[in-house]
Amino acid sequence: MSRILRTMAGSPGTVVVMAGGRRRVVIVGYPDAELLDIACPSDVFDVADRLARPGYAVELVSFTGRAFRCQSGLTLVPHGRLDRVRAPVDTLIVAGGLGHLDAAADARLVECLRRLAGQARRVCSVCTGATVLAAAGLLDGRRATTHWLDARRLAAAYPAVTVDPAPLYVRDGNVYTSAGVTSALDLSLALVEEDHGPALARRIARGLVTYLQRPANQAQVSLFLAAPPPDHQVVADLAGHIAAHPAADLGTAALAARAGVSARQLSRLFEAHLGTSPARYVRTVRTEVAAHLLSGTPLPLSAVAHRCGFGSTETLRAAFVDHFGTPPSAYRRLHQRHVQPPARSATV
């Protein structure tokens, strides 16, 4: 949680404490918002309010101030209207959800958000809430993330924003954006850690029975959750071959020969259908397979590296840190599924 990606130097600003000695957190919802985008941060700050001083006062607002139906079908009753919120605001959070495009197209909502953001110490979005921040111009010239399924659309719609679909959350100055849905927990815990330190954040995470300290730059989604693209048979066949034989010769020349195309054509196909080069795709798959072995087997790291096509534990470690933001030894401790530890293991 302390590993928030910082791309601009400087402090987020002076802490805003209300007269009652609590930081004011305002969450903006709208019709067809994602319930978890609202519930995750509100729960984290609610627990923090009971454990820390200064605590947090959480308010849910909508543009009209009337109850709104979340995309799950549940109806939420906000505390008030967005246009009636006045300073001080410590942390402003915009939820995502299926209604994010309608919210971003509402000029009055966007203007209220822009005004309020100028008075807040921190401005945050969860999931596709980044689109609403972008519509308000709050992400111009900044690096941001969003749900990986919406990243290309956001980048195309707002070219002034540098969209990175990989991390769980990104901080650029005093603006924080997080990835899909439950990454709101990771961001909220990171904000609490920023305010009160890692011990309180860990205590809250344990109480919520959630993953502890996922690094900001951990990948949003595993390749094992995404099937090979069905629209090009060559790419689909090679993706299956790579996943099934990670220790094989998977150089671009070898893959091109297997597919019966030139290396240049293969690179074009991978970029077009997977959004990456053959070499980067192979490295990512090998890292994902290594993660599976680390969490589900007692194999020493040297054996994991060999089975996954890495030449050494050092190469495995470098790939792991790049992809997950954490070394393989730490990943194993967090993910191991009740397997006996290896008798001997290299230190990575």
GROMACS .gro file of C-alpha atoms in nm:
model
  348
    1MET     CA    1   0.000   0.000   0.000
    2SER     CA    2   0.293   0.232   0.055
    3ARG     CA    3   0.397   0.164  -0.305
    4ILE     CA    4   0.152   0.409  -0.462
    5LEU     CA    5   0.284   0.503  -0.803
    6ARG     CA    6   0.404   0.862  -0.784
    7THR     CA    7   0.459   1.041  -1.113
    8MET     CA    8   0.465   1.398  -0.984
    9ALA     CA    9   0.664   1.524  -0.690
   10GLY     CA   10   0.512   1.705  -0.399
   11SER     CA   11   0.269   1.664  -0.114
   12PRO     CA   12  -0.103   1.612  -0.174
   13GLY     CA   13  -0.158   1.924   0.039
   14THR     CA   14  -0.263   2.021   0.387
   15VAL     CA   15  -0.479   1.773   0.575
   16VAL     CA   16  -0.838   1.896   0.595
   17VAL     CA   17  -0.990   1.826   0.936
   18MET     CA   18  -1.349   1.918   1.019
   19ALA     CA   19  -1.452   2.094   1.338
   20GLY     CA   20  -1.533   1.756   1.493
   21GLY     CA   21  -1.176   1.640   1.441
   22ARG     CA   22  -1.250   1.408   1.146
   23ARG     CA   23  -1.139   1.408   0.785
   24ARG     CA   24  -1.430   1.455   0.545
   25VAL     CA   25  -1.458   1.193   0.270
   26VAL     CA   26  -1.715   1.264  -0.004
   27ILE     CA   27  -1.812   0.979  -0.238
   28VAL     CA   28  -1.996   1.071  -0.558
   29GLY     CA   29  -2.251   0.819  -0.685
   30TYR     CA   30  -2.499   0.823  -0.972
   31PRO     CA   31  -2.757   0.593  -1.137
   32ASP     CA   32  -2.602   0.259  -1.241
   33ALA     CA   33  -2.293   0.313  -1.026
   34GLU     CA   34  -2.109   0.000  -0.912
   35LEU     CA   35  -2.210  -0.073  -0.552
   36LEU     CA   36  -1.865  -0.205  -0.456
   37ASP     CA   37  -1.703   0.117  -0.577
   38ILE     CA   38  -1.899   0.293  -0.304
   39ALA     CA   39  -1.902   0.022  -0.036
   40CYS     CA   40  -1.530  -0.060  -0.043
   41PRO     CA   41  -1.399   0.287   0.041
   42SER     CA   42  -1.684   0.366   0.279
   43ASP     CA   43  -1.616   0.049   0.479
   44VAL     CA   44  -1.240   0.110   0.495
   45PHE     CA   45  -1.285   0.467   0.615
   46ASP     CA   46  -1.561   0.365   0.857
   47VAL     CA   47  -1.332   0.113   1.027
   48ALA     CA   48  -1.049   0.368   1.028
   49ASP     CA   49  -1.281   0.620   1.191
   50ARG     CA   50  -1.327   0.385   1.486
   51LEU     CA   51  -0.957   0.318   1.525
   52ALA     CA   52  -0.774   0.642   1.447
   53ARG     CA   53  -0.763   1.009   1.536
   54PRO     CA   54  -0.833   1.210   1.339
   55GLY     CA   55  -1.092   0.975   1.197
   56TYR     CA   56  -1.310   1.004   0.890
   57ALA     CA   57  -1.663   1.126   0.821
   58VAL     CA   58  -1.796   0.962   0.503
   59GLU     CA   59  -2.073   1.121   0.297
   60LEU     CA   60  -2.240   0.980  -0.013
   61VAL     CA   61  -2.375   1.241  -0.253
   62SER     CA   62  -2.547   1.236  -0.590
   63PHE     CA   63  -2.612   1.520  -0.831
   64THR     CA   64  -2.983   1.540  -0.751
   65GLY     CA   65  -2.959   1.435  -0.387
   66ARG     CA   66  -3.225   1.173  -0.454
   67ALA     CA   67  -3.196   0.797  -0.413
   68PHE     CA   68  -3.036   0.620  -0.707
   69ARG     CA   69  -3.032   0.261  -0.826
   70CYS     CA   70  -2.693   0.092  -0.852
   71GLN     CA   71  -2.619  -0.139  -1.145
   72SER     CA   72  -2.671  -0.436  -0.912
   73GLY     CA   73  -3.032  -0.329  -0.855
   74LEU     CA   74  -2.990  -0.203  -0.499
   75THR     CA   75  -3.099   0.153  -0.422
   76LEU     CA   76  -2.884   0.390  -0.218
   77VAL     CA   77  -3.003   0.705  -0.042
   78PRO     CA   78  -2.733   0.974  -0.045
   79HIS     CA   79  -2.666   1.220   0.233
   80GLY     CA   80  -2.714   1.515   0.002
   81ARG     CA   81  -2.658   1.689  -0.330
   82LEU     CA   82  -2.323   1.729  -0.498
   83ASP     CA   83  -2.379   2.098  -0.577
   84ARG     CA   84  -2.446   2.174  -0.212
   85VAL     CA   85  -2.121   2.029  -0.084
   86ARG     CA   86  -1.894   2.303   0.046
   87ALA     CA   87  -1.538   2.301   0.168
   88PRO     CA   88  -1.362   2.164   0.358
   89VAL     CA   89  -1.330   1.829   0.180
   90ASP     CA   90  -1.031   1.610   0.253
   91THR     CA   91  -1.085   1.323   0.007
   92LEU     CA   92  -1.318   1.327  -0.294
   93ILE     CA   93  -1.396   0.989  -0.453
   94VAL     CA   94  -1.591   0.927  -0.775
   95ALA     CA   95  -1.740   0.581  -0.821
   96GLY     CA   96  -1.743   0.386  -1.146
   97GLY     CA   97  -2.011   0.166  -1.296
   98LEU     CA   98  -2.223   0.117  -1.604
   99GLY     CA   99  -2.359   0.471  -1.567
  100HIS     CA  100  -2.018   0.638  -1.593
  101LEU     CA  101  -2.067   0.760  -1.950
  102ASP     CA  102  -2.399   0.927  -1.864
  103ALA     CA  103  -2.238   1.086  -1.559
  104ALA     CA  104  -1.945   1.212  -1.767
  105ALA     CA  105  -2.187   1.359  -2.023
  106ASP     CA  106  -2.377   1.557  -1.756
  107ALA     CA  107  -2.224   1.904  -1.787
  108ARG     CA  108  -2.369   2.026  -1.456
  109LEU     CA  109  -2.239   1.724  -1.264
  110VAL     CA  110  -1.895   1.762  -1.424
  111GLU     CA  111  -1.881   2.133  -1.339
  112CYS     CA  112  -1.975   2.065  -0.974
  113LEU     CA  113  -1.708   1.798  -0.960
  114ARG     CA  114  -1.447   2.031  -1.108
  115ARG     CA  115  -1.528   2.299  -0.850
  116LEU     CA  116  -1.519   2.059  -0.559
  117ALA     CA  117  -1.196   1.895  -0.678
  118GLY     CA  118  -1.026   2.233  -0.662
  119GLN     CA  119  -1.104   2.249  -0.290
  120ALA     CA  120  -1.017   1.891  -0.195
  121ARG     CA  121  -0.682   1.767  -0.064
  122ARG     CA  122  -0.712   1.442  -0.260
  123VAL     CA  123  -0.921   1.355  -0.565
  124CYS     CA  124  -0.981   0.988  -0.642
  125SER     CA  125  -1.169   0.767  -0.884
  126VAL     CA  126  -1.257   0.401  -0.865
  127CYS     CA  127  -1.283   0.185  -1.176
  128THR     CA  128  -1.454   0.369  -1.464
  129GLY     CA  129  -1.503   0.673  -1.242
  130ALA     CA  130  -1.181   0.784  -1.413
  131THR     CA  131  -1.395   0.877  -1.713
  132VAL     CA  132  -1.587   1.129  -1.502
  133LEU     CA  133  -1.262   1.280  -1.375
  134ALA     CA  134  -1.134   1.296  -1.733
  135ALA     CA  135  -1.452   1.471  -1.849
  136ALA     CA  136  -1.389   1.734  -1.583
  137GLY     CA  137  -1.035   1.785  -1.714
  138LEU     CA  138  -0.888   1.659  -1.389
  139LEU     CA  139  -0.672   1.396  -1.559
  140ASP     CA  140  -0.529   1.616  -1.835
  141GLY     CA  141  -0.152   1.577  -1.847
  142ARG     CA  142  -0.163   1.306  -1.584
  143ARG     CA  143  -0.103   0.934  -1.572
  144ALA     CA  144  -0.410   0.735  -1.472
  145THR     CA  145  -0.559   0.388  -1.467
  146THR     CA  146  -0.909   0.246  -1.491
  147HIS     CA  147  -1.076  -0.092  -1.534
  148TRP     CA  148  -0.865  -0.279  -1.788
  149LEU     CA  149  -1.169  -0.340  -2.010
  150ASP     CA  150  -1.227   0.036  -2.041
  151ALA     CA  151  -0.867   0.151  -2.080
  152ARG     CA  152  -0.858   0.172  -2.460
  153ARG     CA  153  -1.185   0.365  -2.477
  154LEU     CA  154  -1.067   0.611  -2.211
  155ALA     CA  155  -0.735   0.667  -2.389
  156ALA     CA  156  -0.909   0.726  -2.722
  157ALA     CA  157  -1.170   0.961  -2.576
  158TYR     CA  158  -0.922   1.166  -2.372
  159PRO     CA  159  -0.584   1.180  -2.550
  160ALA     CA  160  -0.450   1.430  -2.295
  161VAL     CA  161  -0.457   1.151  -2.036
  162THR     CA  162  -0.178   0.892  -2.020
  163VAL     CA  163  -0.379   0.576  -1.954
  164ASP     CA  164  -0.194   0.280  -1.802
  165PRO     CA  165  -0.422  -0.026  -1.791
  166ALA     CA  166  -0.187  -0.239  -1.583
  167PRO     CA  167  -0.160  -0.108  -1.223
  168LEU     CA  168  -0.412  -0.151  -0.945
  169TYR     CA  169  -0.389   0.219  -0.871
  170VAL     CA  170  -0.187   0.523  -0.968
  171ARG     CA  171  -0.111   0.848  -0.790
  172ASP     CA  172  -0.023   1.153  -0.998
  173GLY     CA  173   0.011   1.456  -0.774
  174ASN     CA  174  -0.300   1.473  -0.557
  175VAL     CA  175  -0.509   1.271  -0.805
  176TYR     CA  176  -0.550   0.898  -0.747
  177THR     CA  177  -0.711   0.655  -0.990
  178SER     CA  178  -0.775   0.287  -0.929
  179ALA     CA  179  -0.853  -0.012  -1.146
  180GLY     CA  180  -1.159  -0.233  -1.152
  181VAL     CA  181  -1.404  -0.271  -0.864
  182THR     CA  182  -1.229  -0.434  -0.565
  183SER     CA  183  -0.907  -0.240  -0.626
  184ALA     CA  184  -1.101   0.030  -0.440
  185LEU     CA  185  -1.003  -0.162  -0.125
  186ASP     CA  186  -0.636  -0.141  -0.217
  187LEU     CA  187  -0.655   0.230  -0.289
  188SER     CA  188  -0.856   0.308   0.025
  189LEU     CA  189  -0.615   0.113   0.244
  190ALA     CA  190  -0.328   0.299   0.078
  191LEU     CA  191  -0.492   0.632   0.159
  192VAL     CA  192  -0.535   0.531   0.523
  193GLU     CA  193  -0.173   0.420   0.534
  194GLU     CA  194  -0.070   0.754   0.391
  195ASP     CA  195  -0.258   0.927   0.674
  196HIS     CA  196  -0.192   0.697   0.969
  197GLY     CA  197   0.085   0.455   0.877
  198PRO     CA  198   0.108   0.088   0.776
  199ALA     CA  199   0.014  -0.063   1.113
  200LEU     CA  200  -0.339   0.078   1.103
  201ALA     CA  201  -0.382  -0.016   0.736
  202ARG     CA  202  -0.280  -0.375   0.814
  203ARG     CA  203  -0.520  -0.387   1.108
  204ILE     CA  204  -0.808  -0.269   0.890
  205ALA     CA  205  -0.718  -0.517   0.614
  206ARG     CA  206  -0.721  -0.803   0.864
  207GLY     CA  207  -1.059  -0.692   0.997
  208LEU     CA  208  -1.203  -0.682   0.645
  209VAL     CA  209  -1.042  -1.019   0.565
  210THR     CA  210  -0.888  -0.879   0.252
  211TYR     CA  211  -0.559  -0.921   0.069
  212LEU     CA  212  -0.290  -0.735   0.256
  213GLN     CA  213  -0.070  -0.480   0.081
  214ARG     CA  214  -0.117  -0.557  -0.286
  215PRO     CA  215   0.139  -0.334  -0.456
  216ALA     CA  216   0.003  -0.054  -0.672
  217ASN     CA  217   0.178  -0.184  -0.981
  218GLN     CA  218   0.054  -0.542  -0.947
  219ALA     CA  219  -0.117  -0.649  -1.269
  220GLN     CA  220  -0.496  -0.605  -1.271
  221VAL     CA  221  -0.573  -0.934  -1.436
  222SER     CA  222  -0.397  -1.263  -1.494
  223LEU     CA  223  -0.351  -1.394  -1.844
  224PHE     CA  224  -0.506  -1.718  -1.719
  225LEU     CA  225  -0.834  -1.527  -1.680
  226ALA     CA  226  -0.829  -1.408  -2.039
  227ALA     CA  227  -0.882  -1.665  -2.313
  228PRO     CA  228  -0.670  -1.637  -2.627
  229PRO     CA  229  -0.833  -1.414  -2.886
  230PRO     CA  230  -1.068  -1.620  -3.102
  231ASP     CA  231  -1.053  -1.393  -3.406
  232HIS     CA  232  -0.717  -1.514  -3.540
  233GLN     CA  233  -0.636  -1.883  -3.538
  234VAL     CA  234  -0.258  -1.844  -3.565
  235VAL     CA  235  -0.245  -1.622  -3.256
  236ALA     CA  236  -0.486  -1.844  -3.064
  237ASP     CA  237  -0.286  -2.158  -3.147
  238LEU     CA  238   0.043  -1.999  -3.047
  239ALA     CA  239  -0.103  -1.861  -2.724
  240GLY     CA  240  -0.214  -2.212  -2.632
  241HIS     CA  241   0.126  -2.354  -2.722
  242ILE     CA  242   0.307  -2.093  -2.511
  243ALA     CA  243   0.089  -2.158  -2.206
  244ALA     CA  244   0.129  -2.536  -2.239
  245HIS     CA  245   0.506  -2.534  -2.299
  246PRO     CA  246   0.660  -2.239  -2.112
  247ALA     CA  247   1.002  -2.406  -2.089
  248ALA     CA  248   1.028  -2.464  -2.466
  249ASP     CA  249   1.214  -2.247  -2.715
  250LEU     CA  250   0.964  -1.963  -2.747
  251GLY     CA  251   1.179  -1.710  -2.924
  252THR     CA  252   1.011  -1.505  -3.193
  253ALA     CA  253   1.192  -1.694  -3.469
  254ALA     CA  254   1.088  -2.032  -3.327
  255LEU     CA  255   0.726  -1.924  -3.288
  256ALA     CA  256   0.719  -1.780  -3.639
  257ALA     CA  257   0.857  -2.105  -3.782
  258ARG     CA  258   0.594  -2.303  -3.594
  259ALA     CA  259   0.318  -2.082  -3.735
  260GLY     CA  260   0.462  -2.074  -4.086
  261VAL     CA  261   0.489  -1.694  -4.099
  262SER     CA  262   0.779  -1.450  -4.093
  263ALA     CA  263   0.903  -1.306  -3.765
  264ARG     CA  264   0.789  -0.961  -3.878
  265GLN     CA  265   0.440  -1.087  -3.962
  266LEU     CA  266   0.419  -1.266  -3.628
  267SER     CA  267   0.507  -0.946  -3.443
  268ARG     CA  268   0.234  -0.761  -3.633
  269LEU     CA  269  -0.020  -1.031  -3.547
  270PHE     CA  270   0.067  -1.024  -3.177
  271GLU     CA  271   0.050  -0.645  -3.161
  272ALA     CA  272  -0.285  -0.645  -3.342
  273HIS     CA  273  -0.453  -0.923  -3.143
  274LEU     CA  274  -0.276  -0.925  -2.807
  275GLY     CA  275  -0.150  -0.568  -2.785
  276THR     CA  276   0.208  -0.673  -2.718
  277SER     CA  277   0.511  -0.829  -2.882
  278PRO     CA  278   0.575  -1.206  -2.889
  279ALA     CA  279   0.870  -1.170  -2.651
  280ARG     CA  280   0.675  -0.968  -2.396
  281TYR     CA  281   0.380  -1.205  -2.418
  282VAL     CA  282   0.604  -1.508  -2.359
  283ARG     CA  283   0.768  -1.341  -2.059
  284THR     CA  284   0.429  -1.257  -1.909
  285VAL     CA  285   0.297  -1.611  -1.956
  286ARG     CA  286   0.610  -1.760  -1.803
  287THR     CA  287   0.571  -1.527  -1.505
  288GLU     CA  288   0.205  -1.625  -1.463
  289VAL     CA  289   0.291  -1.995  -1.477
  290ALA     CA  290   0.564  -1.937  -1.219
  291ALA     CA  291   0.311  -1.764  -0.994
  292HIS     CA  292   0.083  -2.067  -1.021
  293LEU     CA  293   0.367  -2.302  -0.925
  294LEU     CA  294   0.480  -2.082  -0.637
  295SER     CA  295   0.134  -2.069  -0.484
  296GLY     CA  296   0.042  -2.433  -0.541
  297THR     CA  297   0.360  -2.642  -0.514
  298PRO     CA  298   0.659  -2.676  -0.278
  299LEU     CA  299   0.909  -2.655  -0.565
  300PRO     CA  300   1.222  -2.453  -0.488
  301LEU     CA  301   1.261  -2.132  -0.681
  302SER     CA  302   1.537  -2.275  -0.899
  303ALA     CA  303   1.304  -2.554  -1.014
  304VAL     CA  304   1.022  -2.307  -1.078
  305ALA     CA  305   1.256  -2.093  -1.287
  306HIS     CA  306   1.365  -2.399  -1.490
  307ARG     CA  307   1.011  -2.527  -1.550
  308CYS     CA  308   0.895  -2.186  -1.669
  309GLY     CA  309   1.176  -2.123  -1.914
  310PHE     CA  310   1.370  -1.871  -1.710
  311GLY     CA  311   1.743  -1.924  -1.727
  312SER     CA  312   1.801  -1.844  -1.361
  313THR     CA  313   1.631  -1.741  -1.039
  314GLU     CA  314   1.763  -1.390  -1.102
  315THR     CA  315   1.578  -1.373  -1.434
  316LEU     CA  316   1.264  -1.506  -1.264
  317ARG     CA  317   1.293  -1.244  -0.993
  318ALA     CA  318   1.331  -0.959  -1.242
  319ALA     CA  319   1.027  -1.074  -1.439
  320PHE     CA  320   0.824  -1.116  -1.120
  321VAL     CA  321   0.903  -0.770  -0.989
  322ASP     CA  322   0.817  -0.617  -1.327
  323HIS     CA  323   0.484  -0.800  -1.350
  324PHE     CA  324   0.359  -0.827  -0.992
  325GLY     CA  325   0.557  -0.555  -0.820
  326THR     CA  326   0.689  -0.801  -0.564
  327PRO     CA  327   0.964  -1.067  -0.561
  328PRO     CA  328   0.867  -1.435  -0.594
  329SER     CA  329   0.956  -1.517  -0.232
  330ALA     CA  330   0.713  -1.254  -0.102
  331TYR     CA  331   0.448  -1.364  -0.352
  332ARG     CA  332   0.479  -1.723  -0.230
  333ARG     CA  333   0.432  -1.621   0.133
  334LEU     CA  334   0.113  -1.431   0.050
  335HIS     CA  335  -0.040  -1.687  -0.187
  336GLN     CA  336   0.079  -2.031  -0.083
  337ARG     CA  337  -0.214  -2.272  -0.060
  338HIS     CA  338  -0.122  -2.491   0.238
  339VAL     CA  339   0.162  -2.679   0.071
  340GLN     CA  340   0.468  -2.805   0.251
  341PRO     CA  341   0.762  -2.566   0.220
  342PRO     CA  342   1.054  -2.683   0.009
  343ALA     CA  343   1.342  -2.843   0.194
  344ARG     CA  344   1.591  -2.609   0.034
  345SER     CA  345   1.521  -2.293  -0.158
  346ALA     CA  346   1.729  -2.027  -0.318
  347THR     CA  347   1.680  -1.677  -0.185
  348VAL     CA  348   1.529  -1.441  -0.439
   0.00000   0.00000   0.00000
